[in-house]
Amino acid sequence: MVKNDLSRRKVLATAGAITVGFGASGTVVARERDDPSEKFTRQMIQAQQIAKQEGLEERQKYLDRIGINHMEKDHQFAVQKKRFV
């Protein structure tokens, strides 16, 4: 009878550990999907990839479509050329 009790306890302990393990991993995955900063980061990475592959206008369209406010500015710099003798 003692042997059966030990086997039963071992099975229950293993099943409990597996259940807790799966539950915890599911919670972590769900939290990552719902985290607004993670979502924003993924969207910005996607926007950068679009800019590289399709151009800045397509990137702007993508950001407009997903509802991220953005402003594009061009900066120009004047550089004086000096001759070195």
CSV table of N, CA, C and O in Angstrom, one decimal:
chain,number,residue,atom,x,y,z
A,1,MET,N,0.8,-1.2,0.0
A,1,MET,CA,0.0,0.0,0.0
A,1,MET,C,0.9,1.3,0.0
A,1,MET,O,0.5,2.2,-0.6
A,2,VAL,N,2.0,1.2,0.7
A,2,VAL,CA,2.9,2.4,0.7
A,2,VAL,C,3.4,2.7,-0.7
A,2,VAL,O,3.5,3.8,-1.1
A,3,LYS,N,3.7,1.6,-1.4
A,3,LYS,CA,4.3,1.7,-2.8
A,3,LYS,C,3.3,2.5,-3.7
A,3,LYS,O,3.6,3.3,-4.4
A,4,ASN,N,2.0,2.1,-3.5
A,4,ASN,CA,0.9,2.7,-4.4
A,4,ASN,C,0.8,4.2,-4.0
A,4,ASN,O,0.5,5.0,-4.9
A,5,ASP,N,0.9,4.5,-2.7
A,5,ASP,CA,0.8,5.9,-2.3
A,5,ASP,C,1.9,6.8,-2.9
A,5,ASP,O,1.7,7.9,-3.3
A,6,LEU,N,3.1,6.2,-2.9
A,6,LEU,CA,4.3,6.9,-3.5
A,6,LEU,C,4.1,7.1,-5.0
A,6,LEU,O,4.4,8.2,-5.5
A,7,SER,N,3.6,6.1,-5.7
A,7,SER,CA,3.4,6.2,-7.1
A,7,SER,C,2.4,7.2,-7.4
A,7,SER,O,2.5,8.0,-8.3
A,8,ARG,N,1.3,7.2,-6.7
A,8,ARG,CA,0.2,8.1,-6.9
A,8,ARG,C,0.7,9.6,-6.6
A,8,ARG,O,0.4,10.5,-7.4
A,9,ARG,N,1.4,9.8,-5.5
A,9,ARG,CA,2.0,11.1,-5.2
A,9,ARG,C,2.9,11.6,-6.3
A,9,ARG,O,2.9,12.8,-6.7
A,10,LYS,N,3.7,10.7,-6.9
A,10,LYS,CA,4.6,11.1,-7.9
A,10,LYS,C,3.9,11.5,-9.2
A,10,LYS,O,4.2,12.5,-9.8
A,11,VAL,N,2.9,10.7,-9.5
A,11,VAL,CA,2.1,11.1,-10.7
A,11,VAL,C,1.4,12.4,-10.5
A,11,VAL,O,1.4,13.3,-11.4
A,12,LEU,N,0.8,12.6,-9.3
A,12,LEU,CA,0.1,13.9,-9.1
A,12,LEU,C,1.1,15.0,-9.1
A,12,LEU,O,0.7,16.1,-9.6
A,13,ALA,N,2.2,14.8,-8.5
A,13,ALA,CA,3.2,15.9,-8.5
A,13,ALA,C,3.7,16.3,-9.9
A,13,ALA,O,3.8,17.4,-10.2
A,14,THR,N,3.9,15.3,-10.7
A,14,THR,CA,4.4,15.5,-12.1
A,14,THR,C,3.3,16.2,-12.9
A,14,THR,O,3.5,17.2,-13.6
A,15,ALA,N,2.0,15.7,-12.7
A,15,ALA,CA,0.9,16.4,-13.4
A,15,ALA,C,0.7,17.8,-13.0
A,15,ALA,O,0.5,18.7,-13.8
A,16,GLY,N,0.9,18.1,-11.7
A,16,GLY,CA,0.8,19.4,-11.2
A,16,GLY,C,1.9,20.3,-11.7
A,16,GLY,O,1.6,21.5,-12.1
A,17,ALA,N,3.1,19.8,-11.8
A,17,ALA,CA,4.2,20.6,-12.3
A,17,ALA,C,4.0,20.9,-13.8
A,17,ALA,O,4.3,22.0,-14.2
A,18,ILE,N,3.5,20.0,-14.5
A,18,ILE,CA,3.3,20.2,-16.0
A,18,ILE,C,2.2,21.2,-16.2
A,18,ILE,O,2.3,22.1,-17.0
A,19,THR,N,1.1,21.1,-15.4
A,19,THR,CA,0.0,22.1,-15.5
A,19,THR,C,0.5,23.5,-15.2
A,19,THR,O,0.2,24.4,-15.9
A,20,VAL,N,1.2,23.6,-14.1
A,20,VAL,CA,1.7,24.9,-13.7
A,20,VAL,C,2.7,25.5,-14.8
A,20,VAL,O,2.6,26.6,-15.1
A,21,GLY,N,3.5,24.6,-15.3
A,21,GLY,CA,4.5,25.0,-16.4
A,21,GLY,C,3.8,25.5,-17.6
A,21,GLY,O,4.1,26.6,-18.1
A,22,PHE,N,2.8,24.8,-18.1
A,22,PHE,CA,2.0,25.2,-19.2
A,22,PHE,C,1.2,26.5,-19.0
A,22,PHE,O,1.2,27.4,-19.8
A,23,GLY,N,0.7,26.6,-17.8
A,23,GLY,CA,-0.1,27.8,-17.4
A,23,GLY,C,0.8,29.0,-17.4
A,23,GLY,O,0.5,30.1,-17.9
A,24,ALA,N,2.0,28.9,-16.8
A,24,ALA,CA,2.9,30.0,-16.7
A,24,ALA,C,3.4,30.5,-18.1
A,24,ALA,O,3.5,31.6,-18.4
A,25,SER,N,3.7,29.5,-19.0
A,25,SER,CA,4.2,29.9,-20.3
A,25,SER,C,3.1,30.5,-21.1
A,25,SER,O,3.3,31.4,-21.9
A,26,GLY,N,1.9,30.1,-21.0
A,26,GLY,CA,0.8,30.7,-21.7
A,26,GLY,C,0.5,32.1,-21.2
A,26,GLY,O,0.2,33.0,-22.0
A,27,THR,N,0.7,32.4,-19.9
A,27,THR,CA,0.6,33.7,-19.4
A,27,THR,C,1.6,34.7,-20.0
A,27,THR,O,1.3,35.8,-20.3
A,28,VAL,N,2.8,34.2,-20.1
A,28,VAL,CA,3.9,35.0,-20.6
A,28,VAL,C,3.6,35.3,-22.1
A,28,VAL,O,3.8,36.5,-22.5
A,29,VAL,N,3.2,34.4,-22.9
A,29,VAL,CA,2.9,34.6,-24.3
A,29,VAL,C,1.8,35.6,-24.4
A,29,VAL,O,1.8,36.5,-25.2
A,30,ALA,N,0.7,35.4,-23.6
A,30,ALA,CA,-0.4,36.3,-23.7
A,30,ALA,C,0.0,37.7,-23.3
A,30,ALA,O,-0.5,38.7,-23.9
A,31,ARG,N,0.8,37.9,-22.3
A,31,ARG,CA,1.2,39.2,-21.9
A,31,ARG,C,2.0,39.9,-23.0
A,31,ARG,O,1.9,41.1,-23.2
A,32,GLU,N,2.9,39.2,-23.7
A,32,GLU,CA,3.7,39.8,-24.7
A,32,GLU,C,2.8,40.3,-25.9
A,32,GLU,O,3.0,41.3,-26.4
A,33,ARG,N,1.8,39.5,-26.2
A,33,ARG,CA,0.9,39.9,-27.3
A,33,ARG,C,0.1,41.1,-26.9
A,33,ARG,O,-0.2,41.9,-27.8
A,34,ASP,N,-0.3,41.3,-25.6
A,34,ASP,CA,-1.1,42.4,-25.2
A,34,ASP,C,-0.3,43.7,-24.8
A,34,ASP,O,-0.8,44.7,-24.5
A,35,ASP,N,1.0,43.6,-24.7
A,35,ASP,CA,1.9,44.7,-24.3
A,35,ASP,C,1.9,45.7,-25.4
A,35,ASP,O,2.4,45.5,-26.5
A,36,PRO,N,1.4,46.9,-25.1
A,36,PRO,CA,1.4,48.0,-26.1
A,36,PRO,C,2.8,48.4,-26.6
A,36,PRO,O,3.0,48.7,-27.8
A,37,SER,N,3.8,48.3,-25.8
A,37,SER,CA,5.1,48.7,-26.2
A,37,SER,C,5.7,47.7,-27.2
A,37,SER,O,6.4,48.0,-28.1
A,38,GLU,N,5.4,46.4,-27.0
A,38,GLU,CA,5.8,45.3,-27.9
A,38,GLU,C,5.2,45.5,-29.2
A,38,GLU,O,5.8,45.4,-30.3
A,39,LYS,N,3.9,45.8,-29.2
A,39,LYS,CA,3.1,46.0,-30.5
A,39,LYS,C,3.7,47.2,-31.2
A,39,LYS,O,3.9,47.1,-32.4
A,40,PHE,N,3.9,48.3,-30.5
A,40,PHE,CA,4.5,49.5,-31.2
A,40,PHE,C,5.9,49.2,-31.8
A,40,PHE,O,6.2,49.6,-32.9
A,41,THR,N,6.7,48.5,-31.0
A,41,THR,CA,8.0,48.1,-31.5
A,41,THR,C,8.0,47.3,-32.8
A,41,THR,O,8.7,47.6,-33.8
A,42,ARG,N,7.1,46.3,-32.8
A,42,ARG,CA,6.9,45.5,-34.0
A,42,ARG,C,6.4,46.3,-35.2
A,42,ARG,O,6.9,46.1,-36.3
A,43,GLN,N,5.5,47.3,-34.9
A,43,GLN,CA,5.0,48.1,-36.0
A,43,GLN,C,6.1,49.0,-36.6
A,43,GLN,O,6.2,49.2,-37.8
A,44,MET,N,6.9,49.5,-35.7
A,44,MET,CA,8.0,50.4,-36.2
A,44,MET,C,9.1,49.6,-36.9
A,44,MET,O,9.7,50.1,-37.9
A,45,ILE,N,9.4,48.4,-36.5
A,45,ILE,CA,10.3,47.6,-37.3
A,45,ILE,C,9.7,47.3,-38.6
A,45,ILE,O,10.5,47.4,-39.6
A,46,GLN,N,8.4,47.0,-38.7
A,46,GLN,CA,7.8,46.8,-40.0
A,46,GLN,C,7.9,48.0,-40.9
A,46,GLN,O,8.1,47.9,-42.1
A,47,ALA,N,7.6,49.2,-40.3
A,47,ALA,CA,7.7,50.5,-41.0
A,47,ALA,C,9.1,50.7,-41.6
A,47,ALA,O,9.2,51.1,-42.7
A,48,GLN,N,10.1,50.4,-40.8
A,48,GLN,CA,11.5,50.5,-41.3
A,48,GLN,C,11.8,49.6,-42.5
A,48,GLN,O,12.5,49.9,-43.4
A,49,GLN,N,11.3,48.4,-42.4
A,49,GLN,CA,11.5,47.4,-43.5
A,49,GLN,C,10.8,47.9,-44.7
A,49,GLN,O,11.3,47.7,-45.8
A,50,ILE,N,9.6,48.4,-44.6
A,50,ILE,CA,8.8,48.9,-45.7
A,50,ILE,C,9.6,50.1,-46.4
A,50,ILE,O,9.7,50.2,-47.6
A,51,ALA,N,10.2,51.0,-45.5
A,51,ALA,CA,10.9,52.1,-46.0
A,51,ALA,C,12.1,51.6,-46.9
A,51,ALA,O,12.4,52.2,-47.9
A,52,LYS,N,12.8,50.6,-46.4
A,52,LYS,CA,14.0,50.1,-47.1
A,52,LYS,C,13.6,49.4,-48.4
A,52,LYS,O,14.3,49.5,-49.4
A,53,GLN,N,12.5,48.6,-48.4
A,53,GLN,CA,12.1,47.8,-49.5
A,53,GLN,C,11.3,48.6,-50.6
A,53,GLN,O,11.5,48.4,-51.8
A,54,GLU,N,10.4,49.5,-50.1
A,54,GLU,CA,9.4,50.1,-51.0
A,54,GLU,C,9.5,51.6,-51.0
A,54,GLU,O,8.9,52.2,-51.9
A,55,GLY,N,10.2,52.2,-50.1
A,55,GLY,CA,10.4,53.7,-50.1
A,55,GLY,C,9.7,54.4,-49.0
A,55,GLY,O,8.8,53.8,-48.3
A,56,LEU,N,10.0,55.6,-48.8
A,56,LEU,CA,9.5,56.4,-47.7
A,56,LEU,C,8.0,56.7,-47.8
A,56,LEU,O,7.2,56.7,-46.8
A,57,GLU,N,7.5,56.9,-49.1
A,57,GLU,CA,6.0,57.1,-49.2
A,57,GLU,C,5.2,55.9,-48.8
A,57,GLU,O,4.2,56.1,-48.1
A,58,GLU,N,5.6,54.7,-49.1
A,58,GLU,CA,4.9,53.5,-48.6
A,58,GLU,C,5.0,53.4,-47.1
A,58,GLU,O,4.0,52.9,-46.5
A,59,ARG,N,6.1,53.8,-46.5
A,59,ARG,CA,6.2,53.8,-45.1
A,59,ARG,C,5.2,54.7,-44.5
A,59,ARG,O,4.5,54.4,-43.5
A,60,GLN,N,5.1,55.9,-45.0
A,60,GLN,CA,4.1,56.9,-44.5
A,60,GLN,C,2.7,56.3,-44.7
A,60,GLN,O,1.9,56.5,-43.7
A,61,LYS,N,2.4,55.7,-45.8
A,61,LYS,CA,1.0,55.1,-46.0
A,61,LYS,C,0.8,54.0,-44.9
A,61,LYS,O,-0.3,53.9,-44.4
A,62,TYR,N,1.8,53.2,-44.7
A,62,TYR,CA,1.6,52.1,-43.7
A,62,TYR,C,1.3,52.7,-42.3
A,62,TYR,O,0.4,52.3,-41.6
A,63,LEU,N,2.1,53.8,-41.9
A,63,LEU,CA,1.9,54.4,-40.6
A,63,LEU,C,0.5,55.0,-40.5
A,63,LEU,O,-0.2,55.0,-39.5
A,64,ASP,N,0.1,55.7,-41.6
A,64,ASP,CA,-1.3,56.3,-41.6
A,64,ASP,C,-2.3,55.2,-41.5
A,64,ASP,O,-3.3,55.3,-40.7
A,65,ARG,N,-2.1,54.1,-42.2
A,65,ARG,CA,-3.1,53.0,-42.2
A,65,ARG,C,-3.3,52.3,-40.8
A,65,ARG,O,-4.4,52.0,-40.4
A,66,ILE,N,-2.2,52.2,-40.0
A,66,ILE,CA,-2.3,51.6,-38.7
A,66,ILE,C,-2.6,52.6,-37.6
A,66,ILE,O,-2.7,52.3,-36.4
A,67,GLY,N,-2.6,53.9,-38.0
A,67,GLY,CA,-3.0,54.9,-37.0
A,67,GLY,C,-1.9,55.5,-36.1
A,67,GLY,O,-2.2,56.0,-35.0
A,68,ILE,N,-0.7,55.5,-36.6
A,68,ILE,CA,0.4,56.0,-35.8
A,68,ILE,C,0.7,57.4,-36.4
A,68,ILE,O,1.0,57.6,-37.6
A,69,ASN,N,0.6,58.4,-35.5
A,69,ASN,CA,0.9,59.8,-35.9
A,69,ASN,C,2.4,59.9,-36.2
A,69,ASN,O,3.2,59.4,-35.5
A,70,HIS,N,2.7,60.6,-37.3
A,70,HIS,CA,4.1,60.8,-37.7
A,70,HIS,C,4.3,62.1,-38.4
A,70,HIS,O,3.3,62.6,-39.0
A,71,MET,N,5.5,62.6,-38.4
A,71,MET,CA,5.8,63.8,-39.2
A,71,MET,C,7.2,63.5,-39.9
A,71,MET,O,8.1,63.1,-39.2
A,72,GLU,N,7.2,63.8,-41.1
A,72,GLU,CA,8.4,63.6,-41.9
A,72,GLU,C,9.0,65.0,-42.2
A,72,GLU,O,8.3,65.9,-42.6
A,73,LYS,N,10.3,65.1,-42.0
A,73,LYS,CA,11.0,66.3,-42.3
A,73,LYS,C,12.3,66.0,-43.0
A,73,LYS,O,13.0,65.0,-42.7
A,74,ASP,N,12.7,66.8,-44.0
A,74,ASP,CA,14.0,66.7,-44.6
A,74,ASP,C,14.9,67.8,-44.0
A,74,ASP,O,14.5,68.9,-43.8
A,75,HIS,N,16.1,67.4,-43.8
A,75,HIS,CA,17.1,68.4,-43.3
A,75,HIS,C,18.2,68.5,-44.3
A,75,HIS,O,18.7,67.5,-44.8
A,76,GLN,N,18.5,69.7,-44.6
A,76,GLN,CA,19.6,70.0,-45.5
A,76,GLN,C,20.7,70.8,-44.8
A,76,GLN,O,20.4,71.7,-44.0
A,77,PHE,N,21.9,70.5,-45.2
A,77,PHE,CA,23.0,71.2,-44.5
A,77,PHE,C,23.9,71.7,-45.6
A,77,PHE,O,24.2,71.1,-46.6
A,78,ALA,N,24.3,73.0,-45.4
A,78,ALA,CA,25.3,73.6,-46.3
A,78,ALA,C,26.7,73.3,-45.8
A,78,ALA,O,27.0,73.6,-44.6
A,79,VAL,N,27.5,72.9,-46.7
A,79,VAL,CA,28.9,72.6,-46.3
A,79,VAL,C,29.8,73.5,-47.1
A,79,VAL,O,29.7,73.5,-48.4
A,80,GLN,N,30.7,74.2,-46.5
A,80,GLN,CA,31.6,75.0,-47.3
A,80,GLN,C,32.8,74.2,-47.6
A,80,GLN,O,33.4,73.4,-46.8
A,81,LYS,N,33.2,74.3,-48.9
A,81,LYS,CA,34.4,73.6,-49.4
A,81,LYS,C,35.6,74.5,-49.2
A,81,LYS,O,35.6,75.7,-49.7
A,82,LYS,N,36.6,74.0,-48.7
A,82,LYS,CA,37.9,74.8,-48.5
A,82,LYS,C,38.9,74.1,-49.3
A,82,LYS,O,39.0,72.8,-49.3
A,83,ARG,N,39.7,74.9,-50.0
A,83,ARG,CA,40.8,74.3,-50.7
A,83,ARG,C,42.1,74.3,-49.8
A,83,ARG,O,42.4,75.2,-49.1
A,84,PHE,N,42.7,73.2,-49.8
A,84,PHE,CA,43.9,73.0,-49.0
A,84,PHE,C,45.1,73.1,-49.9
A,84,PHE,O,45.2,72.4,-50.9
A,85,VAL,N,46.0,74.0,-49.6
A,85,VAL,CA,47.2,74.2,-50.5
A,85,VAL,C,48.4,73.5,-50.0
A,85,VAL,O,48.6,73.3,-48.9
